[in-house]
Each structure stands twice: as structure tokens, then as C-alpha cells.
Coordinates of C-alpha atoms and ligand atoms in Angstrom, one line a residue:
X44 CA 20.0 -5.4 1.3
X45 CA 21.6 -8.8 0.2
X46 CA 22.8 -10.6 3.7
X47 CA 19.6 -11.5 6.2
X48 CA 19.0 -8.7 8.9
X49 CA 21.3 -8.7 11.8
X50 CA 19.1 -6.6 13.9
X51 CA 15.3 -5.7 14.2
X52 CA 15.8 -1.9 12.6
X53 CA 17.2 -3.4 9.6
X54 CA 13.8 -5.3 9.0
X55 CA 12.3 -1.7 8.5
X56 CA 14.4 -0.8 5.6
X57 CA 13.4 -4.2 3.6
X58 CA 9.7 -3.8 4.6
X59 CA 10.1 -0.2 2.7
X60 CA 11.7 -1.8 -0.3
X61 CA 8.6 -4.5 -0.1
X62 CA 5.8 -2.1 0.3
X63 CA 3.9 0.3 -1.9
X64 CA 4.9 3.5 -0.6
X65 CA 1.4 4.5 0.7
X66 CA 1.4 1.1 3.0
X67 CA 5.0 1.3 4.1
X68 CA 4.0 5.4 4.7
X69 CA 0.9 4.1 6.6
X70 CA 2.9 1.6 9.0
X71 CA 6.1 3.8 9.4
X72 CA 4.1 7.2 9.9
X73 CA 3.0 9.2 13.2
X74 CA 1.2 12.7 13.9
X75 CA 2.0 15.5 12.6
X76 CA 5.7 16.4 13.0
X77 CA 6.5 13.2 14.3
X78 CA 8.6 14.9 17.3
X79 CA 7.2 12.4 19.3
X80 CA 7.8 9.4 16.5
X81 CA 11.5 10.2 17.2
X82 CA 11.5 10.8 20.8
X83 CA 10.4 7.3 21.4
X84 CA 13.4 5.8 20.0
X85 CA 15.3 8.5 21.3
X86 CA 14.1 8.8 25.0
X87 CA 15.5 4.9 25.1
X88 CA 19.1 6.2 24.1
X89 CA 19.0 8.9 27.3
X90 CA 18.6 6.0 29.6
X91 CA 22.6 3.8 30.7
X92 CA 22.7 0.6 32.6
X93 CA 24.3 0.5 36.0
X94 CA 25.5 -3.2 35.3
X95 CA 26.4 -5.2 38.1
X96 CA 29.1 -8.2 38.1
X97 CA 30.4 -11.8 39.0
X98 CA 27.2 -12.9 39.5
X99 CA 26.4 -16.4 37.9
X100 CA 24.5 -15.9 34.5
X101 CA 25.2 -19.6 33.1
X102 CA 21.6 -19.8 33.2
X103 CA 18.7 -17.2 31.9
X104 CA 15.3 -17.6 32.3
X105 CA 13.2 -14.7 30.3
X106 CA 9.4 -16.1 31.4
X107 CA 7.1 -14.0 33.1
X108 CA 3.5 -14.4 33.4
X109 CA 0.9 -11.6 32.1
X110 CA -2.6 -11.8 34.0
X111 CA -1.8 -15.5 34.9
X112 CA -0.3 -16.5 31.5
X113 CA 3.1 -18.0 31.2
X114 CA 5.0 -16.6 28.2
X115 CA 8.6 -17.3 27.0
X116 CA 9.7 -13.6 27.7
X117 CA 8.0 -10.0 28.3
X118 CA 7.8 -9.2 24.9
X119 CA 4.2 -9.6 23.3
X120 CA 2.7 -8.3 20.3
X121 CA 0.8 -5.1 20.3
X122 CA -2.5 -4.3 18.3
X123 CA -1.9 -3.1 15.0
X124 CA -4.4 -2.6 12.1
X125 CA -4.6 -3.8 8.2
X126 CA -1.7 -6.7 8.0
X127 CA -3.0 -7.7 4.8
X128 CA -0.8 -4.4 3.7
X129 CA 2.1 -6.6 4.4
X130 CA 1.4 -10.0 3.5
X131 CA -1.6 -11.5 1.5
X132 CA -2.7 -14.2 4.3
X133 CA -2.9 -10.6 7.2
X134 CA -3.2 -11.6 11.0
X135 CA -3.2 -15.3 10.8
X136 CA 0.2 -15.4 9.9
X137 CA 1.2 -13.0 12.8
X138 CA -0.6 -14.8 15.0
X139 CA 1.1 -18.4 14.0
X140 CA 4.5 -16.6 14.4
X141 CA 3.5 -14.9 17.8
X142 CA 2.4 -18.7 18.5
X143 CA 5.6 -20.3 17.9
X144 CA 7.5 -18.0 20.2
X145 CA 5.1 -18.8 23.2
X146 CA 4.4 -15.4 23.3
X147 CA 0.2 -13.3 23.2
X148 CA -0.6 -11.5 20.5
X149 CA -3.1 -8.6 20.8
X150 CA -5.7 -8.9 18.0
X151 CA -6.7 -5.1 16.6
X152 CA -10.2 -3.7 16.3
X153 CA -8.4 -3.0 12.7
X154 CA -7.5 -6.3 11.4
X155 CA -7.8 -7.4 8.1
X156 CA -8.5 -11.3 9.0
X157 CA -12.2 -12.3 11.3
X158 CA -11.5 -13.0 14.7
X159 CA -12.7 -16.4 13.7
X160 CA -10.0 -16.8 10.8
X161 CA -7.7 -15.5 13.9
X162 CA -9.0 -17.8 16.6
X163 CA -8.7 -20.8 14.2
X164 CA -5.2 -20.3 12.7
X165 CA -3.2 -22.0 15.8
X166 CA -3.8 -22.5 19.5
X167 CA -2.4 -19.8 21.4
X168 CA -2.9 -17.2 24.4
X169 CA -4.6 -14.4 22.1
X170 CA -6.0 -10.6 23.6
X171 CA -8.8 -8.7 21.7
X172 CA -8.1 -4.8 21.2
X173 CA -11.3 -2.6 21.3
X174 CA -12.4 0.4 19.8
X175 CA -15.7 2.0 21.0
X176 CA -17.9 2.9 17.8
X177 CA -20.5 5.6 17.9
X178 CA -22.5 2.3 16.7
X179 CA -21.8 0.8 20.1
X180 CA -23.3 -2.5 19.0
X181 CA -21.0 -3.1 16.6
X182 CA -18.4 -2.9 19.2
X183 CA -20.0 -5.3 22.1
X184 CA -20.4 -7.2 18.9
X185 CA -17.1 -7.8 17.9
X186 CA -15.9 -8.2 21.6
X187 CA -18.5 -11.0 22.3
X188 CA -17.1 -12.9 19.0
X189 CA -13.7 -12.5 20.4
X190 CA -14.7 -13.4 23.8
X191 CA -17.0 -16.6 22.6
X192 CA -13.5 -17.4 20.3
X193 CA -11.7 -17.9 23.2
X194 CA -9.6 -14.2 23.6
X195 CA -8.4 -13.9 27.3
X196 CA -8.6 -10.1 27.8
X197 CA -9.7 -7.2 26.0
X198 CA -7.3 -4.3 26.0
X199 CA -9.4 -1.0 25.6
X200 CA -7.7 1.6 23.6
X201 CA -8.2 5.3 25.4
X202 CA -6.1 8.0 23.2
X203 CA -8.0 7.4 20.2
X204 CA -11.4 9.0 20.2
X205 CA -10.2 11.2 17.3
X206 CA -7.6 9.9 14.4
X207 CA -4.4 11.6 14.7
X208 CA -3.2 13.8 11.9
X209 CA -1.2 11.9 9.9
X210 CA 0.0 13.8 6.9
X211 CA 1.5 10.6 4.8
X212 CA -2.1 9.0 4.7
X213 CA -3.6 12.4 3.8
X214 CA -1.0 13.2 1.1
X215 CA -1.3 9.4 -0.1
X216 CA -4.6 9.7 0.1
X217 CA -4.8 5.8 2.1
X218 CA -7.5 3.9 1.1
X219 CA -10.5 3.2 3.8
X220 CA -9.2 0.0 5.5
X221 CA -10.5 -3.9 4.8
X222 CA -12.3 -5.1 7.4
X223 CA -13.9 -8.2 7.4
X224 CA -14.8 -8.2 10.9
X225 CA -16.9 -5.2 10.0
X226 CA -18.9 -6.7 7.1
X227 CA -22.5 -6.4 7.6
X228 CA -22.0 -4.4 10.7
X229 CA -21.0 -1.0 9.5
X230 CA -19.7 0.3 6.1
X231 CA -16.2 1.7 5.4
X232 CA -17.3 3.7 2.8
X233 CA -16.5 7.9 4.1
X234 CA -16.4 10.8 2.7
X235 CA -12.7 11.9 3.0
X236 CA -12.9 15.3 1.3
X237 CA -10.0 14.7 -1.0
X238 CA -7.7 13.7 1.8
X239 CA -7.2 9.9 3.6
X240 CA -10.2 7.6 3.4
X241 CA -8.9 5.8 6.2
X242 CA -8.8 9.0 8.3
X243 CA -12.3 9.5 7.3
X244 CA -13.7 6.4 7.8
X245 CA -11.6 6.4 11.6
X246 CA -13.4 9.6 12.2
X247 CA -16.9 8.6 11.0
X248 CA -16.4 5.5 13.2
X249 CA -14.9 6.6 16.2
X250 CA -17.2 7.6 19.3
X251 CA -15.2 10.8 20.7
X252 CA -17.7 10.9 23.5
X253 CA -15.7 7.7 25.1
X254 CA -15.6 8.5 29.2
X255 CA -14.4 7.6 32.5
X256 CA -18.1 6.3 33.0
X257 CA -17.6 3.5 30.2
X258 CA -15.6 1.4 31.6
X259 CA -18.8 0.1 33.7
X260 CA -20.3 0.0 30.8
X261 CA -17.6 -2.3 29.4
X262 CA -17.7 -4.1 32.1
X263 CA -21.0 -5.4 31.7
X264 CA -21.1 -6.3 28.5
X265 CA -17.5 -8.7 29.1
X266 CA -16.2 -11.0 32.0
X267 CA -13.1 -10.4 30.5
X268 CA -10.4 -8.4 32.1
X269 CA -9.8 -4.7 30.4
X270 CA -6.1 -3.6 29.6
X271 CA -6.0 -0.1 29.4
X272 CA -4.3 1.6 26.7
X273 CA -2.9 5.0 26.2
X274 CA -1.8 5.9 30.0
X275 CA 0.5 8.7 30.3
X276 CA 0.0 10.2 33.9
X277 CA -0.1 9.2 36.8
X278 CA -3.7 11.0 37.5
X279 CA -5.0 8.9 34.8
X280 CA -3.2 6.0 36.2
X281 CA -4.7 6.6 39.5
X282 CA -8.3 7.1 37.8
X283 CA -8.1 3.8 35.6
X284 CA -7.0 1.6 39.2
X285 CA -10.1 3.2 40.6
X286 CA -12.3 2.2 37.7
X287 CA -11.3 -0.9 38.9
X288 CA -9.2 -1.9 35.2
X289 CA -6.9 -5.3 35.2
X290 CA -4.1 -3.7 33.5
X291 CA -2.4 -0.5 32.3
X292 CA -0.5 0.1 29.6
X293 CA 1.8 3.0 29.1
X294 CA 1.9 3.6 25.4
X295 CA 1.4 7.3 23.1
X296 CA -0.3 5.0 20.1
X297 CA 3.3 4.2 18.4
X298 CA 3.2 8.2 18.2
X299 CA 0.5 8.3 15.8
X300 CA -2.1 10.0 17.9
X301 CA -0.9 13.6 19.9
X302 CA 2.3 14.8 18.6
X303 CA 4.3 16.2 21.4
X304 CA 3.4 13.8 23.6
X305 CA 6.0 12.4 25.9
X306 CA 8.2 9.2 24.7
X307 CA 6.4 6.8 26.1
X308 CA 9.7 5.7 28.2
X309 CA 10.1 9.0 29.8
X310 CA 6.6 8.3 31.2
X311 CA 6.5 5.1 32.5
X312 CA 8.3 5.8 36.2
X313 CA 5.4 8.0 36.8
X314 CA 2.8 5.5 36.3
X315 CA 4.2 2.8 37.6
X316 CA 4.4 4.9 40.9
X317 CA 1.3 6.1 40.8
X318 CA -0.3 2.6 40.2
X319 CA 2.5 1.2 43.1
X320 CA 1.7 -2.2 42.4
X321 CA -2.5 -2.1 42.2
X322 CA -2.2 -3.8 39.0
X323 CA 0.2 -4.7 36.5
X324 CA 1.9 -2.0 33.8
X325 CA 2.8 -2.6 30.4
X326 CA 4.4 -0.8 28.1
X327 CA 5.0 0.4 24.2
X328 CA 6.7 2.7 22.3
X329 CA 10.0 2.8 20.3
X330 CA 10.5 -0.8 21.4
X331 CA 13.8 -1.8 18.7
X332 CA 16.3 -3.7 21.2
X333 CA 16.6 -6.2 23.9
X334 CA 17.9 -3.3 25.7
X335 CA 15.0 -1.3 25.1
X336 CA 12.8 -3.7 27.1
X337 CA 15.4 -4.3 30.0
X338 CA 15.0 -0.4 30.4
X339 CA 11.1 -0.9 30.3
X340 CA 11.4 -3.8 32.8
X341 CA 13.7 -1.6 34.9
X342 CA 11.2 1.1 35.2
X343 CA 8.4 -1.1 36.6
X344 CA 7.0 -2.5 33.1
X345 CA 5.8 -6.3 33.3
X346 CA 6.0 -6.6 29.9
X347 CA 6.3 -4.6 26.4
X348 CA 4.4 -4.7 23.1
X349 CA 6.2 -4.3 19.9
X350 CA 4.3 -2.7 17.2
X351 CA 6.2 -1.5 13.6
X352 CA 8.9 -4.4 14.0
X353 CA 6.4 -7.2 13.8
X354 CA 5.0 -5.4 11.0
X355 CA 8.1 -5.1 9.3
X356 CA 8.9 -8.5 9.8
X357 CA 5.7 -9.8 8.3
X358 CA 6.4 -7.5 5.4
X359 CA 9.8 -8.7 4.6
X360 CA 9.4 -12.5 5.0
X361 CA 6.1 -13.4 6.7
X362 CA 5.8 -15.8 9.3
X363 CA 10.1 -16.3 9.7
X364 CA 10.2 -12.5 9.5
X365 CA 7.7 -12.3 12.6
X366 CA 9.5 -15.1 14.0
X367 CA 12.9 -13.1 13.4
X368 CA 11.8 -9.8 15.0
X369 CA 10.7 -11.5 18.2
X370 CA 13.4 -14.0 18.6
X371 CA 16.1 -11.1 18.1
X372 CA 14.3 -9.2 20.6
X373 CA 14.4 -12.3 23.2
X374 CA 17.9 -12.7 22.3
X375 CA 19.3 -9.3 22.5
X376 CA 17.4 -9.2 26.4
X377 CA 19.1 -12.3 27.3
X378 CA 22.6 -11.4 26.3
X379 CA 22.1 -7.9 28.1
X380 CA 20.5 -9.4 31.1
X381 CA 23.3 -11.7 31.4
X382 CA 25.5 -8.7 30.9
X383 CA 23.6 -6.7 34.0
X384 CA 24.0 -9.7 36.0
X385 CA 20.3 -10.6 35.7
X386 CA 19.2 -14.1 35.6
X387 CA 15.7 -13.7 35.5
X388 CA 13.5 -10.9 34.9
X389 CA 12.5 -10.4 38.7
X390 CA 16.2 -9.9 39.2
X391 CA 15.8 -6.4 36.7
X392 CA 15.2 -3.7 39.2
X393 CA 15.2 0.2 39.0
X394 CA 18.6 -0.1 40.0
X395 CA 20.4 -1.5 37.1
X396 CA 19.5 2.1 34.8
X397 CA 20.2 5.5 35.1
X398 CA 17.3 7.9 33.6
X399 CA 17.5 11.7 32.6
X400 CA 15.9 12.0 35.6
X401 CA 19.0 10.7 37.8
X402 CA 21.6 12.6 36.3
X403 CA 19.6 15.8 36.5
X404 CA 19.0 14.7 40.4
X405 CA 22.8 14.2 40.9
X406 CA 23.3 17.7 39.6
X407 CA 21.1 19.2 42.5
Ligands
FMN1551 C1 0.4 0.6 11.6 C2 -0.1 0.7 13.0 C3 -1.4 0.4 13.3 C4 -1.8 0.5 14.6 N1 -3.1 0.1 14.9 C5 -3.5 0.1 16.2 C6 -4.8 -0.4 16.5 O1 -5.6 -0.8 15.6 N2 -5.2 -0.3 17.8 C7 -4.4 0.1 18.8 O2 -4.7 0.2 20.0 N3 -3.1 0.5 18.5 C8 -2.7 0.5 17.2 N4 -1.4 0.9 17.0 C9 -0.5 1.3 18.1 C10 0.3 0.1 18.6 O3 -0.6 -0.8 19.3 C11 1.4 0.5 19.5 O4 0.9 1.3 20.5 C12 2.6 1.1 18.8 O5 2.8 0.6 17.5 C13 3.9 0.9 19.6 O6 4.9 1.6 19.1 P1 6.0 1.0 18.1 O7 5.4 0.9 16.8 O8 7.1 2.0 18.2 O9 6.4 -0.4 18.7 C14 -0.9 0.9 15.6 C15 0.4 1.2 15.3 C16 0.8 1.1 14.0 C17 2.3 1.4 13.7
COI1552 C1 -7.5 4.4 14.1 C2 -7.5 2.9 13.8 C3 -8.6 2.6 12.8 C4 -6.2 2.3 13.4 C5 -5.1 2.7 14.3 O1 -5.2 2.6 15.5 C6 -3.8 3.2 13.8 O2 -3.7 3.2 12.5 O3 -3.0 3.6 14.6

């Protein structure tokens, strides 16, 4: 491509033409068939705007606050592993890029930086994404650093306590990840069997017996407040409010975990109901446009987490590429919140969309 992107999808074809095919495969892959890969982008595309009019938009005001911190709009950066793939210098330069936009990043369990190397690149509003080893140590381990670093919440991801199937990395046969984090702690060596070395090593790694029950056990190893990650019902809603959890967040893993899982759009009414209000909901999933997240907002979502774009962006041109994914995002929600007659995100209500759901309703 020879003129600079014009929108956030178009990062994803440079990112392909800057990657070794078994990164970009790694990044751009999901389970299986990867039905539900596409249906996250597509489920956005079944959802129209009821836009209303003549109402004053000179001035729009995109900040929202996520468990008591102010950020510039409610688009933060979701938890994604190995971003030395994409650019020598890893996390630290999504984190500085995530910092200039006055937005939190959420560090993964799978980075390729320390927390430390993290914690130190900038000041900023930072989250810490856990994983729950079968070594549990090595997770309270690596969730004390981050807490002693100064990360303000841990988000606990719940769909993964087996790796999806994810037929690129086997046929590619991906390399076990680099984790510095995990040096002296536990070894990434695995015995993949001729397929994925990172699958392997996940699997090895990963404690499957991971229950309703250990989220008291979380609780008492952290004073931090637990996201939940990888809600898609509203029993489960209900359950995580119960377990008395800070947050939820509405996401199928990028659609890398359980193919034929539901778009995580199509989902996100039903939690939000089932949680009516207990705590906050996030959201991600197929998150490409501004009016992707005005949907999510719509639908009860406080805030969404972008996860291939950022990576794409810090593929194609590091920190300004990071820098360009989020600031097209912010942009794109201003314009169509101005065009909805929104002037700040409280203004975005249920109202202003029209899901599936409706027009099947209307035909009743
Ligand atoms: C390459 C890649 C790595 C990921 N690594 C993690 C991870 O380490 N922890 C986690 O909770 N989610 C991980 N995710 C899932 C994201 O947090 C997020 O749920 C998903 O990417 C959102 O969908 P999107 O990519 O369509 O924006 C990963 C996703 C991708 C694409
Ligand atoms: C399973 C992890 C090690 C990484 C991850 O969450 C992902 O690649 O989606």
C-alpha cells in the first residue's frame, strides 16, 4: 500500500506485508473454522443506528471513567501476548502509545517485555491480565510484581483453561513464546508433538482445573480489583456479581478460544441485563470502527478493548502506528456520536441502535 492508512482495517493488510507469515498467522488467526472470527466483525454490521437530530453537537466530549480512572474515550487496550513479534522494543512501546492517548492498557500474562520494563517505560494507568498456572506460584508471583509496580486492577482471564485449536500455529508450527516475565519461574520448553510449541507450552502451563471457588482465592492473594474476562451469559454474569468481581467483560478471546461461540456483540445485551448495573461491563470483540464502539456503548458497554488493530499498528509503524489505530478509533466515535446527536458518551443509550433482535421483535 503506498498512501498512509485511512482507516484501522487497512493497518491489517500492512502488518501482513511486515510480518513473517507464522507471526502475522499467529496475531490474525482464531479456532478452528474461524466462524466465530468472522461473526465478530459481522454481528457489528447486523446492528443500524436510530440517529436522532438538531441537537447541538459543536462540542464532544469522549471521557469516561473505568473503575475511577479518567480516560480520553472508552476505548482501552486489551491484553494480547508476544509484541516483540511485531516490533523489536515489544510492550513498552504499546504502552507509550496507549500513554499518549490518555487511555489504560491491559498488560498480558503473555508479554514479551517484564512488567518492570512495562511499569518503567512511561507513567500511565496500566491493568495486569492474569493467567492461573498449574504452578500457581508463578501466577500470585507475577501478579504481586505487577501489583508492587503500580498496576491498578487485574483482569482474570476465564475461557482459557485449555488453548484453542488454532490450526495456523499448528501448521506453522509457532514457536513457544518469549517470556521474560517467566524466566526463572517456569520453563517454555514443551513437547509439542510435531505441532505448535506455543500450543504446547499453553497447554503444559495452563491450570484447566480453574473454578468458581478461585476467585476467593484470588482475592486473597491481591487488593486489587478483578476484571473478569470471557463472560458470555448472563448465568455466568450473575455468578461472577455474586463472587463479588469489580468488573465484567464480555469478550469470546478475539475468537481464538471456542469456535461457534457467539459474536461477542450479539452477547453483550444479555449480560449487561443480567448484571443491571451491579458492576460495570466491558467489552471486546471485532472492535474496527468508531461505530463499532457506539454500538458497544449502546448496548450497555462502559468501555471496549481493541485487540488485533493495536497489534497491527505496532507492526506497521510502532509507536505512531499504535497511536494511529487508537486516535482513528476516537475520531470515527466522535464524528458518529456527533452524527447520533450524542455529545457525550452518557448521552449513547439503547435507543440510538436497532439489533437483530428488534427487527425480529417488530416482525412478531
Ligand atoms: C495475538 C493475540 C493474543 C492474545 N493474547 C491474549 C492474552 O494473553 N490474554 C488474554 O486475556 N487475551 C488475549 N487475547 C484476546 C484479547 O484480549 C481480546 O479478547 C481480543 O483480541 C479482542 O478481539 P479483537 O482482536 O477482534 O479486537 C489475544 C488476542 C490476540 C489476537
Ligand atoms: C494462551 C496464551 C498463552 C496466549 C493467548 O491468550 C492468545 O494467544 O490468545
Amino acid at each position: 500500500m503506498d498512501s498512509e492508512p485511512v482507516n484501522v482495517r487497512e493497518f491489517q493488510k500492512l502488518a501482513k506485508e511486515a510480518l513473517p507469515k507464522m507471526h502475522y498467522d499467529f496475531y490474525a488467526g482464531g479456532a478452528e473454522d474461524e466462524h466465530t472470527l468472522k461473526e465478530n466483525v459481522k454481528a457489528f454490521q447486523r446492528i443500524t443506528f436510530r440517529p436522532r437530530i438538531l441537537i447541538d453537537v459543536s462540542n464532544i466530549n469522549m471521557e469516561t471513567t473505568i473503575l475511577g480512572y479518567k480516560i480520553s474515550a472508552p476505548i482501552i487496550v486489551a491484553p494480547t501476548g508476544c509484541h516483540i513479534y511485531a516490533h523489536p522494543e515489544g510492550e513498552v512501546v504499546t504502552a507509550r502509545a496507549a500513554a499518549a492517548c490518555n487511555t489504560i492498557m491491559v498488560l498480558s500474562f503473555a508479554s514479551s517485555c517484564t512488567i518492570e520494563e512495562v511499569a518503567s517505560s512511561c507513567d500511565a494507568v496500566r491493568f495486569y491480565q492474569l493467567y492461573v498456572c498449574k504452578q500457581r506460584y508463578v501466577s500470585a508471583q507475577l501478579l504481586a510484581r505487577a501489583e508492587s509496580k503500580g498496576f491498578k486492577a487485574v483482569v482474570l482471564t476465564a475461557d482459557t483453561p485449555k488453548i484453542g485449536r488454532r490450526e495456523a500455529d499448528i501448521r506453522n508450527k509457532l514457536t513457544a513464546p518469549q517470556s521474560k516475565n517467566l524466566e526463572g519461574l517456569l520453563s517454555v520448553e514443551a513437547d509439542s508433538k510435531g505441532g505448535s510449541d506455543f500450543g504446547a507450552f499453553a497447554s503444559e502451563t495452563l491450570d484447566p482445573s480453574l473454578n468458581w471457588k478461585d476467585i476467593a482465592w484470588l482475592k486473597s492473594i491481591t487488593k486489587l480489583p478483578i476484571l473478569l474476562k470471557g463472560v458470555l451469559t448472563a448465568e455466568d454474569a450473575q455468578k461472577a456479581v455474586e463472587v463479588g468481581v469489580d468488573a465484567i467483560i464480555v469478550s469470546n478471546h478475539g475468537a481464538r478460544q471456542l469456535d461457534y461461540a457467539p459474536a461477542s456483540i450479539s452477547v453483550l445485551e444479555e449480560v449487561v441485563q443480567a448484571v443491571a448495573g451491579a458492576v460495570p461491563v466491558l467489552f471486546d470483540g471485532g472492535v474496527r470502527r468508531g461505530t463499532d464502539v457506539f454500538k458497544a456503548l449502546a448496548l450497555g458497554a462502559q468501555a471496549v478493548m481493541i485487540g488485533r488493530p493495536v497489534i497491527y499498528g505496532l507492526a506497521a509503524k510502532g509507536e505512531f502506528g499504535v497511536k494511529r489505530v487508537l486516535e482513528m478509533l476516537k475520531d470515527e466515535l466522535e464524528l458518529t456520536m456527533s452524527l447520533n446527536g450524542c455529545c457525550t458518551v452518557k448521552d449513547i443509550t439503547r435507543n440510538h441502535v436497532r439489533t437483530e433482535g428488534d427487527r425480529l421483535r417488530s416482525l412478531m
